[in-house]
Each structure stands twice: as structure tokens, then as C-alpha cells.
Short mmCIF file of C-alpha atoms and ligand atoms in Angstrom, two decimals:
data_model
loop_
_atom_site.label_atom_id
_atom_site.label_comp_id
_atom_site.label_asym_id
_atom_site.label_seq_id
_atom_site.Cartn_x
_atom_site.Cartn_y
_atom_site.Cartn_z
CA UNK A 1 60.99 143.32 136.38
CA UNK A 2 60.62 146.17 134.10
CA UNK A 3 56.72 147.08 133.85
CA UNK A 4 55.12 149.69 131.25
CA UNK A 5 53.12 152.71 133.14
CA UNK A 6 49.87 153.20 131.78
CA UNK A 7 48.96 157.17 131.44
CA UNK A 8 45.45 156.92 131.03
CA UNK A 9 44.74 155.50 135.29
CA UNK A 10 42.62 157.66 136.91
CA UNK A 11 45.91 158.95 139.37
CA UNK A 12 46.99 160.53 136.32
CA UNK A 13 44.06 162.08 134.95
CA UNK A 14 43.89 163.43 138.68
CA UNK A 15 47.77 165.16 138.22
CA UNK A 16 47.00 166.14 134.87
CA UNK A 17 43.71 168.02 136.08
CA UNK A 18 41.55 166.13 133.50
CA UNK A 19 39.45 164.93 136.55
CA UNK A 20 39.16 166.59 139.92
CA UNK A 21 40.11 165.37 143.51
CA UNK A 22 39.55 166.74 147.36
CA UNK A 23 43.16 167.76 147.30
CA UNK A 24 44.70 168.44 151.26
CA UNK A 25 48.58 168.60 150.07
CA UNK A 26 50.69 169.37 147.22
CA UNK A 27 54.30 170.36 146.63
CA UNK A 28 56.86 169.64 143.90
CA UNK A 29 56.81 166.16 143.95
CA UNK A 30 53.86 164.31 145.34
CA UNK A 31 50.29 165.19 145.64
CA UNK A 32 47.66 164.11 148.16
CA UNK A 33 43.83 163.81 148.07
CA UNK A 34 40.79 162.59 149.82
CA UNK A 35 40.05 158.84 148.69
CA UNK A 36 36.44 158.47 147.11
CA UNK A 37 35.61 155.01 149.49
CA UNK A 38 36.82 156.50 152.49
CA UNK A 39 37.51 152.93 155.00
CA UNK A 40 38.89 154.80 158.08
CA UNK A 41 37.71 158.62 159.62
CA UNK A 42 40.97 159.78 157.71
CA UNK A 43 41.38 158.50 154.25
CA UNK A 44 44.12 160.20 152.02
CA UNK A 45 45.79 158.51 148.91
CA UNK A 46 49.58 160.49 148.34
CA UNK A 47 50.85 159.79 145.09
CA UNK A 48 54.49 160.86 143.38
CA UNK A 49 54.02 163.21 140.32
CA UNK A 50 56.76 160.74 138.74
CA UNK A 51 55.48 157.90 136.55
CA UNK A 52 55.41 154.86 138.48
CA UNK A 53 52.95 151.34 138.62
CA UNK A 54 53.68 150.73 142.60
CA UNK A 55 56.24 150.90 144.89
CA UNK A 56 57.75 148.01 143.55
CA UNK A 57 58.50 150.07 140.47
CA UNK A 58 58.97 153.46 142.16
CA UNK A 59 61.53 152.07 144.08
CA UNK A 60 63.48 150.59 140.59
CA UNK A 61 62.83 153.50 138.67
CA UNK A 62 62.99 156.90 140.67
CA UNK A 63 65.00 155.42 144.20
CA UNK A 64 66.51 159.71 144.11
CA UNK A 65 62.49 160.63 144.92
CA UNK A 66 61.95 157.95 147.60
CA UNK A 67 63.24 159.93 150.68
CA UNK A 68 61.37 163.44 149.55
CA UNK A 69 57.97 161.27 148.92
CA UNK A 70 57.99 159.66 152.61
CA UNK A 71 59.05 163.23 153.80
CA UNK A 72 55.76 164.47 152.02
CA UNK A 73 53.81 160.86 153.70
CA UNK A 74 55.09 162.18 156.77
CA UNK A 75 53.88 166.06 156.44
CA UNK A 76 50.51 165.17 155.61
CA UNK A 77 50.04 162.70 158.37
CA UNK A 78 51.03 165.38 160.93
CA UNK A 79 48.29 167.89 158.80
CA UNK A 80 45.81 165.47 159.24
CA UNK A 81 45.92 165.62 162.80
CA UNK A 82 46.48 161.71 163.37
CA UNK A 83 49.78 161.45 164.62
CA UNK A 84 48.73 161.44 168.17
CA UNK A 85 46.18 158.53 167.85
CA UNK A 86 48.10 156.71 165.24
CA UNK A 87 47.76 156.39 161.39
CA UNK A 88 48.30 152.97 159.19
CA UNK A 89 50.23 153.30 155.39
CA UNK A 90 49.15 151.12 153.37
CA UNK A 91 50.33 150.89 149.85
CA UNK A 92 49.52 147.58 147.24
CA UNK A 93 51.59 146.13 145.06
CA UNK A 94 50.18 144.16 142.17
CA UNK A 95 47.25 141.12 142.25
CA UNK A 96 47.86 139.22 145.67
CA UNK A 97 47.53 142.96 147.08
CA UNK A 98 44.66 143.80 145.49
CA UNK A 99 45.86 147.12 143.88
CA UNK A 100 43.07 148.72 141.15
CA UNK A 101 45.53 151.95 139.82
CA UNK A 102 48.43 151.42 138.72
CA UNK A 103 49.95 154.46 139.87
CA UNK A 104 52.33 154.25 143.04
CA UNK A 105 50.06 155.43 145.97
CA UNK A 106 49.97 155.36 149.77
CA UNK A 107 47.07 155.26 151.80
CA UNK A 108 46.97 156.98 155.05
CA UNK A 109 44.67 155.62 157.79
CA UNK A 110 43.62 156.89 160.59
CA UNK A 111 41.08 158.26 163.18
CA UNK A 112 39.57 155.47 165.07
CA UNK A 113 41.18 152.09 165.95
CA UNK A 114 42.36 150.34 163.03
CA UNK A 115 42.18 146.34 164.24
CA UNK A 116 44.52 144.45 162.56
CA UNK A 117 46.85 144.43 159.73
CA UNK A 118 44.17 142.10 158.12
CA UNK A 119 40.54 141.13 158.01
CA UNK A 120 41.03 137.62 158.65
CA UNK A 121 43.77 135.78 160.02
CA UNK A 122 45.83 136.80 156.39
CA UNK A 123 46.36 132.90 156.08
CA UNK A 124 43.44 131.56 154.31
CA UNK A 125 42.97 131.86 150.35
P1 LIG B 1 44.34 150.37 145.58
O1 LIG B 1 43.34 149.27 145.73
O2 LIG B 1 45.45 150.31 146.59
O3 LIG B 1 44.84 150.48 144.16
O4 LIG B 1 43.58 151.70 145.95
C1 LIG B 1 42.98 152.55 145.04
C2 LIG B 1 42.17 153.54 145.84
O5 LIG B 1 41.88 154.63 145.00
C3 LIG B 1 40.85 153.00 146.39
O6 LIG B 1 40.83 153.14 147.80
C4 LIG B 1 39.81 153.88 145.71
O7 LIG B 1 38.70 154.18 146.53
C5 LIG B 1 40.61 155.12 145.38
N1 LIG B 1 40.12 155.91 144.25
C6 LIG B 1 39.76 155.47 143.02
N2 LIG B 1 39.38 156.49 142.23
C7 LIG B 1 39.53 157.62 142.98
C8 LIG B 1 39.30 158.99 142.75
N3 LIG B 1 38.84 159.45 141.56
N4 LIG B 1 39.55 159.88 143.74
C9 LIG B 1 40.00 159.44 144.94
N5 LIG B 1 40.24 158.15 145.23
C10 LIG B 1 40.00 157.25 144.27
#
């Protein structure tokens, strides 16, 4: 399904500089910051520069960027210093997910014992 991205999230005041962020990576095509709410040690939203809602419409819309932005996913995990203990990515995809910015991002977890993939037993509603 075709969805409409909305310029005026908060991910792309961040790329446009209108707003700043804790920035730990950046190259041509994807950019990488501290998250404000940190829930893990390491806490680091990577977003594409391309226009996209989620993956969901990443994946539809610029599938030529996917392999360079998990190449970049992959870089900044290593920078981090968490590839030895173990990292989580994490990226939400519309309601049932829970995603607030509709801008494609990954979240990349890390530095203490994550627990499970979710708080409860992922079943109840
Ligand atoms: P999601 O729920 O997957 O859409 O995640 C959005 C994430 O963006 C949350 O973890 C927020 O804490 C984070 N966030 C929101 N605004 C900012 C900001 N200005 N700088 C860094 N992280 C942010």
C-alpha cells in the first residue's frame, strides 16, 4: 500500500538541521544519533536520508538503498562497541508496533542483557 511521507516528523527536521541530535555516524545515505529515552546502555536510532514512513515503505519505495543502509546498521554497531556482548534492531512498523515517527528508523540495543523479544509473553492484548 502506497502511504504519503509526512516532512514535517521530527526525523526530518533532525536531517534537515532544523533541530539538533547527539549524532555518532553519518555518511551519504543514512544518519545515526543518540535516542532522547535511551531503554538500553546503548541507544542509537539510524535513519535513511531517503523519504520513507517505515520499513514497510522503504523496502517498496527505495529496495536500491536497502543493502547500503544495513551496511551503515552494521558499521555503527561495531562503533558502538556492542558487537561482542550482543546488540538487538528493532525497527516498528505502523500501530500494532507502536511506531511514533513516521520516518524509517532502526533502533540499536545494546549494553546489558536485553531479556526477551517482548515484555510480556507478546500474546495478550
Ligand atoms: P518508534 O516508537 O519506533 O517510532 O521510536 C521513536 C523513537 O524516537 C523513540 O525511542 C524516541 O525516544 C525517539 N525520539 C523521538 N524524538 C527524538 C529526538 N528528537 N532525538 C532522538 N530520539 C528521538
Amino acid at each position: 500500500m502506497a502511504v504519503v511521507y509526512d516532512s514535517s516528523n521530527i526525523f526530518a527536521k533532525i536531517l534537515r538541521g532544523e533541530i539538533p541530535c547527539n549524532k555518532v555516524y553519518e555518511d551519504e545515505n543514512a544518519l545515526a544519533f543518540h535516542d532522547i529515552a535511551p531503554a538500553a546502555p546503548v541507544h542509537v536510532i539510524i535513519i535513511p536520508k531517503a523519504q520513507a514512513v517505515s520499513f514497510d515503505d522503504f523496502a517498496q519505495k527505495h529496495p536500491q538503498h536497502l543493502a547500503a543502509f544495513f551496511q551503515s546498521v552494521q558499521k555503527v554497531a561495531a562503533e558502538l562497541g556492542v558487537q561482542e556482548g550482543g546488540y538487538r534492531l528493532v525497527t516498528n512498523h505502523g500501530a500494532d508496533a507502536s511506531q511514533s515517527v513516521p520516518h524509517f528508523h532502526v533502533h540499536i540495543l545494546g549494553g546489558k542483557p536485553l531479556g526477551g523479544l517482548l515484555p510480556d509473553d507478546g500474546l495478550s492484548r
